[in-house]
Amino acid sequence: MPRLLLTFISALVLVHPLISFAQEPGSRAEEQASEQEAKARNLTPPPSSWIEQRLLSVENAGGFGSARGFVAKFGDIKRGSGFEQGVGYGYTTASGAVFSAKGVYSIKNYKLLQALVQSPALAEGRLLFRASGRWQDAPAVPLYPIGTNPSEFRTDYAETKTEISAEALLNPLRFIRLAGGIGLEQFNTGFPHNENPIGLPLLDSLPGANADPDYVHTRLSAALDLRESPGYTRSGSLLTAAFHDYHETGGGGLSFKRVDGGAEQYLPILHGNWVIFLGLWASTTMTDGGQ
């Protein structure tokens, strides 16, 4: 009897692992399926931080470039104006139309008022129309003699510019941008508001002094944009070209044309954590005979 009991126990010890091994895959798979089903029933989104919630609300409203409410504005009057600050207001309709306006003032008494209206995106997001009005006053713009030699002799002049313009922007392909526009620009120039007497004779010696031209400004531009995105990119290229025609309406000799060109290249290094930026820009002006 003891020998028979020992043989039975030994057989049970040998057979049990085989039975367990044969049953484990199926039972384990069923157990995992039950656990996954239980987790699926109790899924909850991970909690978002306050910063993530604010960024998500901005993105859902159209991104940082979308106009909304009152915001602080800096710069954009005229080079040499010094520190500039002001306030702006923007509103985006449900259809995507945009209205924005701003007023800016600098420590050198430069002033700017501007308003812009933009249509909703048309033609499946490929076409936009814009219209804008702008007034800026620069009471003391630095002015130097014409020539290649540096000179410490300088004076100032005052310039007020009023502009009304409209343009169309077309993206026939994701990486191609085309634009065309027309505007009326009026310039009023004269002695600086501080009336610095030292350099005033320089104003009369320069071409175009006290001319106050009114221009019809037409422009065409094209861009080949191979960057990751217009707002922020770590790689890609951008090639731009623009043609401007400033036609003086008064029949004077101050009409001219301008061509601008630019090239940008972004080179990611160190797994994209750093970017080498290369840029080249050039502009040239042309006039007809006697202009």
Coordinates of C-alpha atoms in Angstrom, one line a residue:
M1 CA 0.0 0.0 0.0
P2 CA 2.7 2.6 0.8
R3 CA 4.4 1.7 -2.5
L4 CA 1.2 2.2 -4.4
L5 CA 0.5 5.5 -2.7
L6 CA 4.0 6.7 -3.5
T7 CA 3.6 5.7 -7.2
F8 CA 0.3 7.7 -7.4
I9 CA 1.8 10.8 -5.8
S10 CA 4.9 10.6 -8.2
A11 CA 2.6 10.3 -11.2
L12 CA 0.5 13.3 -10.0
V13 CA 3.6 15.4 -9.6
L14 CA 4.7 14.6 -13.1
V15 CA 1.4 15.1 -14.8
H16 CA 0.3 18.4 -13.0
P17 CA 2.9 20.6 -14.8
L18 CA 1.8 19.2 -18.1
I19 CA -1.8 20.0 -17.4
S20 CA -0.9 23.4 -16.1
F21 CA 1.2 24.1 -19.2
A22 CA -1.6 23.0 -21.5
Q23 CA -4.2 25.1 -19.8
E24 CA -2.1 28.3 -19.0
P25 CA -2.1 30.0 -22.4
G26 CA -5.8 29.9 -22.8
S27 CA -6.6 30.8 -19.3
R28 CA -4.0 33.6 -19.3
A29 CA -5.3 35.1 -22.5
E30 CA -8.8 35.1 -21.1
E31 CA -7.6 36.8 -18.0
Q32 CA -5.8 39.5 -19.9
A33 CA -8.9 40.1 -22.0
S34 CA -11.0 40.5 -18.9
E35 CA -8.5 42.9 -17.4
Q36 CA -8.4 45.0 -20.6
E37 CA -12.2 45.0 -20.8
A38 CA -12.4 46.2 -17.2
K39 CA -9.9 49.0 -17.9
A40 CA -11.7 50.1 -21.0
R41 CA -14.9 50.5 -19.0
N42 CA -13.1 52.7 -16.5
L43 CA -10.9 54.8 -18.8
T44 CA -10.6 58.5 -17.9
P45 CA -8.6 61.2 -19.7
P46 CA -5.4 62.3 -17.9
P47 CA -5.7 65.5 -16.0
S48 CA -4.5 68.6 -17.9
S49 CA -2.4 71.3 -16.2
W50 CA -3.6 74.9 -16.3
I51 CA -1.1 75.9 -19.0
E52 CA -2.2 72.9 -21.2
Q53 CA -5.8 74.0 -20.8
R54 CA -5.0 77.6 -21.8
L55 CA -2.9 76.5 -24.8
L56 CA -5.7 74.1 -26.0
S57 CA -8.3 76.9 -25.8
V58 CA -6.1 79.1 -27.9
E59 CA -5.6 76.3 -30.5
N60 CA -9.3 75.6 -30.6
A61 CA -10.0 79.3 -31.2
G62 CA -7.7 79.4 -34.3
G63 CA -4.2 79.7 -32.9
F64 CA -2.1 82.6 -31.7
G65 CA -2.5 84.4 -35.0
S66 CA -6.2 84.6 -34.6
A67 CA -7.6 88.0 -33.5
R68 CA -9.4 88.0 -30.2
G69 CA -10.2 90.7 -27.7
F70 CA -7.8 93.4 -26.4
V71 CA -4.1 92.8 -26.5
A72 CA -0.8 94.7 -25.9
K73 CA 1.0 95.8 -29.0
F74 CA 4.7 96.7 -29.5
G75 CA 6.6 98.2 -32.5
D76 CA 5.7 98.4 -36.2
I77 CA 5.6 102.2 -36.6
K78 CA 8.9 103.1 -38.3
R79 CA 12.5 102.3 -37.8
G80 CA 14.2 104.6 -35.4
S81 CA 11.1 105.4 -33.4
G82 CA 12.5 103.9 -30.2
F83 CA 10.5 101.8 -27.7
E84 CA 6.9 101.5 -28.9
Q85 CA 3.9 100.3 -27.0
G86 CA 0.1 100.4 -27.5
V87 CA -3.1 98.5 -27.5
G88 CA -4.9 96.4 -30.1
Y89 CA -8.3 94.8 -30.5
G90 CA -9.2 91.8 -32.7
Y91 CA -12.4 89.8 -33.4
T92 CA -12.8 86.6 -35.4
T93 CA -16.3 85.7 -36.6
A94 CA -17.7 82.1 -36.6
S95 CA -17.1 82.0 -40.4
G96 CA -13.5 83.0 -40.0
A97 CA -13.6 86.7 -41.0
V98 CA -11.3 88.9 -39.0
F99 CA -11.3 92.5 -37.9
S100 CA -8.4 94.0 -36.0
A101 CA -7.2 97.5 -35.0
K102 CA -4.4 98.9 -33.1
G103 CA -2.9 102.2 -31.9
V104 CA 0.8 102.5 -30.9
Y105 CA 2.9 105.3 -29.4
S106 CA 6.7 105.6 -29.0
I107 CA 8.9 107.4 -26.5
K108 CA 10.0 109.6 -29.4
N109 CA 6.4 110.7 -30.1
Y110 CA 5.9 108.5 -33.1
K111 CA 2.3 107.5 -33.6
L112 CA 0.4 104.7 -35.5
L113 CA -3.3 103.9 -36.1
Q114 CA -4.2 100.9 -38.2
A115 CA -7.3 98.8 -39.0
L116 CA -7.6 95.6 -41.0
V117 CA -10.5 93.5 -42.3
Q118 CA -9.9 89.9 -43.7
S119 CA -12.4 87.7 -45.4
P120 CA -13.1 84.1 -44.4
A121 CA -10.9 81.5 -46.2
L122 CA -12.4 80.8 -49.6
A123 CA -11.8 78.1 -52.3
E124 CA -11.2 75.4 -49.7
G125 CA -8.9 77.6 -47.7
R126 CA -6.7 78.6 -50.6
L127 CA -7.9 82.2 -51.1
L128 CA -8.0 85.3 -48.8
F129 CA -8.9 88.9 -49.3
R130 CA -7.7 91.8 -47.0
A131 CA -8.3 95.5 -46.8
S132 CA -6.5 97.9 -44.4
G133 CA -6.1 101.5 -43.5
R134 CA -3.0 103.0 -41.8
W135 CA -1.9 106.4 -40.5
Q136 CA 1.5 107.0 -39.0
D137 CA 3.3 110.1 -37.9
A138 CA 7.1 110.3 -37.4
P139 CA 8.0 113.8 -36.1
A140 CA 11.8 113.4 -36.3
V141 CA 13.3 110.9 -38.7
P142 CA 17.1 110.9 -39.0
L143 CA 18.5 112.1 -42.3
Y144 CA 22.1 111.9 -43.5
P145 CA 23.8 113.3 -46.7
I146 CA 23.8 111.1 -49.8
G147 CA 27.2 109.3 -50.3
T148 CA 29.3 106.3 -49.4
N149 CA 31.4 108.0 -46.8
P150 CA 30.1 107.9 -43.2
S151 CA 29.3 111.3 -41.8
E152 CA 28.4 112.6 -38.4
F153 CA 26.5 115.5 -40.0
R154 CA 22.8 114.8 -40.0
T155 CA 19.4 116.4 -39.5
D156 CA 15.9 115.3 -38.9
Y157 CA 12.7 115.6 -41.0
A158 CA 9.0 115.0 -40.2
E159 CA 7.0 112.4 -42.1
T160 CA 3.3 111.6 -42.0
K161 CA 2.0 108.7 -44.1
T162 CA -1.6 107.8 -44.9
E163 CA -2.3 104.5 -46.7
I164 CA -5.4 102.6 -47.9
S165 CA -4.8 99.2 -49.5
A166 CA -6.4 95.9 -50.6
E167 CA -4.8 92.6 -51.5
A168 CA -5.6 89.0 -52.4
L169 CA -3.6 86.0 -51.2
L170 CA -3.7 82.7 -53.0
N171 CA -2.2 79.3 -52.1
P172 CA -2.7 77.1 -55.1
L173 CA -0.5 74.4 -53.5
R174 CA 0.6 73.9 -49.9
F175 CA 4.2 75.1 -50.7
I176 CA 3.3 78.0 -53.1
R177 CA 2.0 81.4 -52.1
L178 CA 1.0 84.2 -54.5
A179 CA -0.2 87.7 -53.6
G180 CA -1.3 90.8 -55.4
G181 CA -2.5 94.2 -54.1
I182 CA -3.0 97.9 -54.8
G183 CA -3.0 100.8 -52.5
L184 CA -3.1 104.6 -52.3
E185 CA -0.2 106.2 -50.2
Q186 CA 0.1 109.8 -49.3
F187 CA 3.3 111.3 -47.9
N188 CA 3.7 114.7 -46.2
T189 CA 7.2 115.7 -45.2
G190 CA 8.8 118.8 -43.8
F191 CA 10.9 120.2 -41.1
P192 CA 11.1 118.2 -37.9
H193 CA 8.7 119.1 -35.1
N194 CA 11.6 120.1 -32.9
E195 CA 12.8 122.4 -35.8
N196 CA 16.5 121.7 -35.2
P197 CA 18.2 124.7 -37.0
I198 CA 21.6 123.1 -37.4
G199 CA 20.8 120.6 -40.2
L200 CA 17.9 122.3 -41.9
P201 CA 19.9 123.3 -45.1
L202 CA 20.4 119.6 -45.7
L203 CA 16.7 119.2 -46.5
D204 CA 16.8 121.5 -49.4
S205 CA 19.9 119.9 -50.9
L206 CA 18.5 116.4 -51.3
P207 CA 16.4 115.2 -54.3
G208 CA 12.7 115.0 -53.5
A209 CA 12.8 117.5 -50.6
N210 CA 9.3 118.9 -49.8
A211 CA 7.8 116.9 -52.7
D212 CA 5.0 115.3 -50.7
P213 CA 4.2 112.6 -53.3
D214 CA 0.9 110.7 -53.6
Y215 CA 1.4 107.1 -55.0
V216 CA -0.7 104.4 -56.5
H217 CA 1.3 101.4 -55.2
T218 CA 0.7 98.0 -56.9
R219 CA 2.5 94.9 -55.9
L220 CA 2.9 91.3 -56.8
S221 CA 4.7 88.6 -54.9
A222 CA 5.4 84.9 -55.0
A223 CA 7.0 82.4 -52.5
L224 CA 8.2 78.9 -52.6
D225 CA 7.8 77.7 -49.0
L226 CA 9.2 74.3 -48.1
R227 CA 9.4 74.9 -44.4
E228 CA 7.6 72.7 -41.8
S229 CA 5.2 75.6 -41.1
P230 CA 5.2 79.4 -41.5
G231 CA 5.2 80.2 -37.8
Y232 CA 7.9 77.8 -36.6
T233 CA 10.2 75.4 -38.3
R234 CA 13.4 73.4 -37.8
S235 CA 14.1 72.6 -41.4
G236 CA 13.2 73.6 -44.9
S237 CA 13.7 76.5 -47.3
L238 CA 11.9 79.7 -48.2
L239 CA 12.4 81.6 -51.5
T240 CA 10.5 84.9 -52.0
A241 CA 10.3 87.6 -54.7
A242 CA 8.2 90.8 -54.9
F243 CA 7.7 93.5 -57.4
H244 CA 6.5 97.0 -56.5
D245 CA 5.4 99.8 -58.7
Y246 CA 5.1 103.3 -57.1
H247 CA 3.3 105.6 -59.6
E248 CA 3.1 109.2 -58.6
T249 CA -0.4 110.5 -59.3
G250 CA 0.7 114.2 -59.4
G251 CA 2.6 113.7 -62.7
G252 CA 5.9 114.6 -61.0
G253 CA 9.3 112.9 -61.4
L254 CA 9.1 110.7 -58.3
S255 CA 7.7 107.4 -59.8
F256 CA 9.9 104.3 -59.3
K257 CA 9.9 100.5 -59.2
R258 CA 11.3 98.2 -56.6
V259 CA 12.2 94.5 -56.6
D260 CA 12.8 92.5 -53.4
G261 CA 14.2 89.0 -53.1
G262 CA 14.9 86.7 -50.2
A263 CA 16.2 83.2 -49.5
E264 CA 16.1 81.3 -46.1
Q265 CA 17.4 77.9 -45.2
Y266 CA 16.9 76.1 -41.9
L267 CA 19.4 73.3 -41.0
P268 CA 18.6 71.1 -37.9
I269 CA 21.5 69.8 -35.8
L270 CA 21.7 67.8 -32.6
H271 CA 18.5 65.9 -33.3
G272 CA 16.7 69.1 -34.1
N273 CA 17.3 70.7 -30.7
W274 CA 19.4 73.4 -32.5
V275 CA 18.9 75.0 -35.8
I276 CA 21.3 76.8 -38.1
F277 CA 19.6 79.6 -39.9
L278 CA 20.9 81.1 -43.2
G279 CA 19.3 84.1 -44.8
L280 CA 20.0 86.4 -47.7
W281 CA 17.8 89.4 -48.8
A282 CA 18.3 92.0 -51.5
S283 CA 16.4 95.0 -52.9
T284 CA 16.9 97.3 -55.8
T285 CA 15.0 100.2 -57.3
M286 CA 14.6 101.3 -60.9
T287 CA 13.3 104.5 -62.5
D288 CA 12.4 105.6 -66.0
G289 CA 14.4 108.3 -67.8
G290 CA 14.2 111.6 -66.1
Q291 CA 12.7 110.3 -62.9

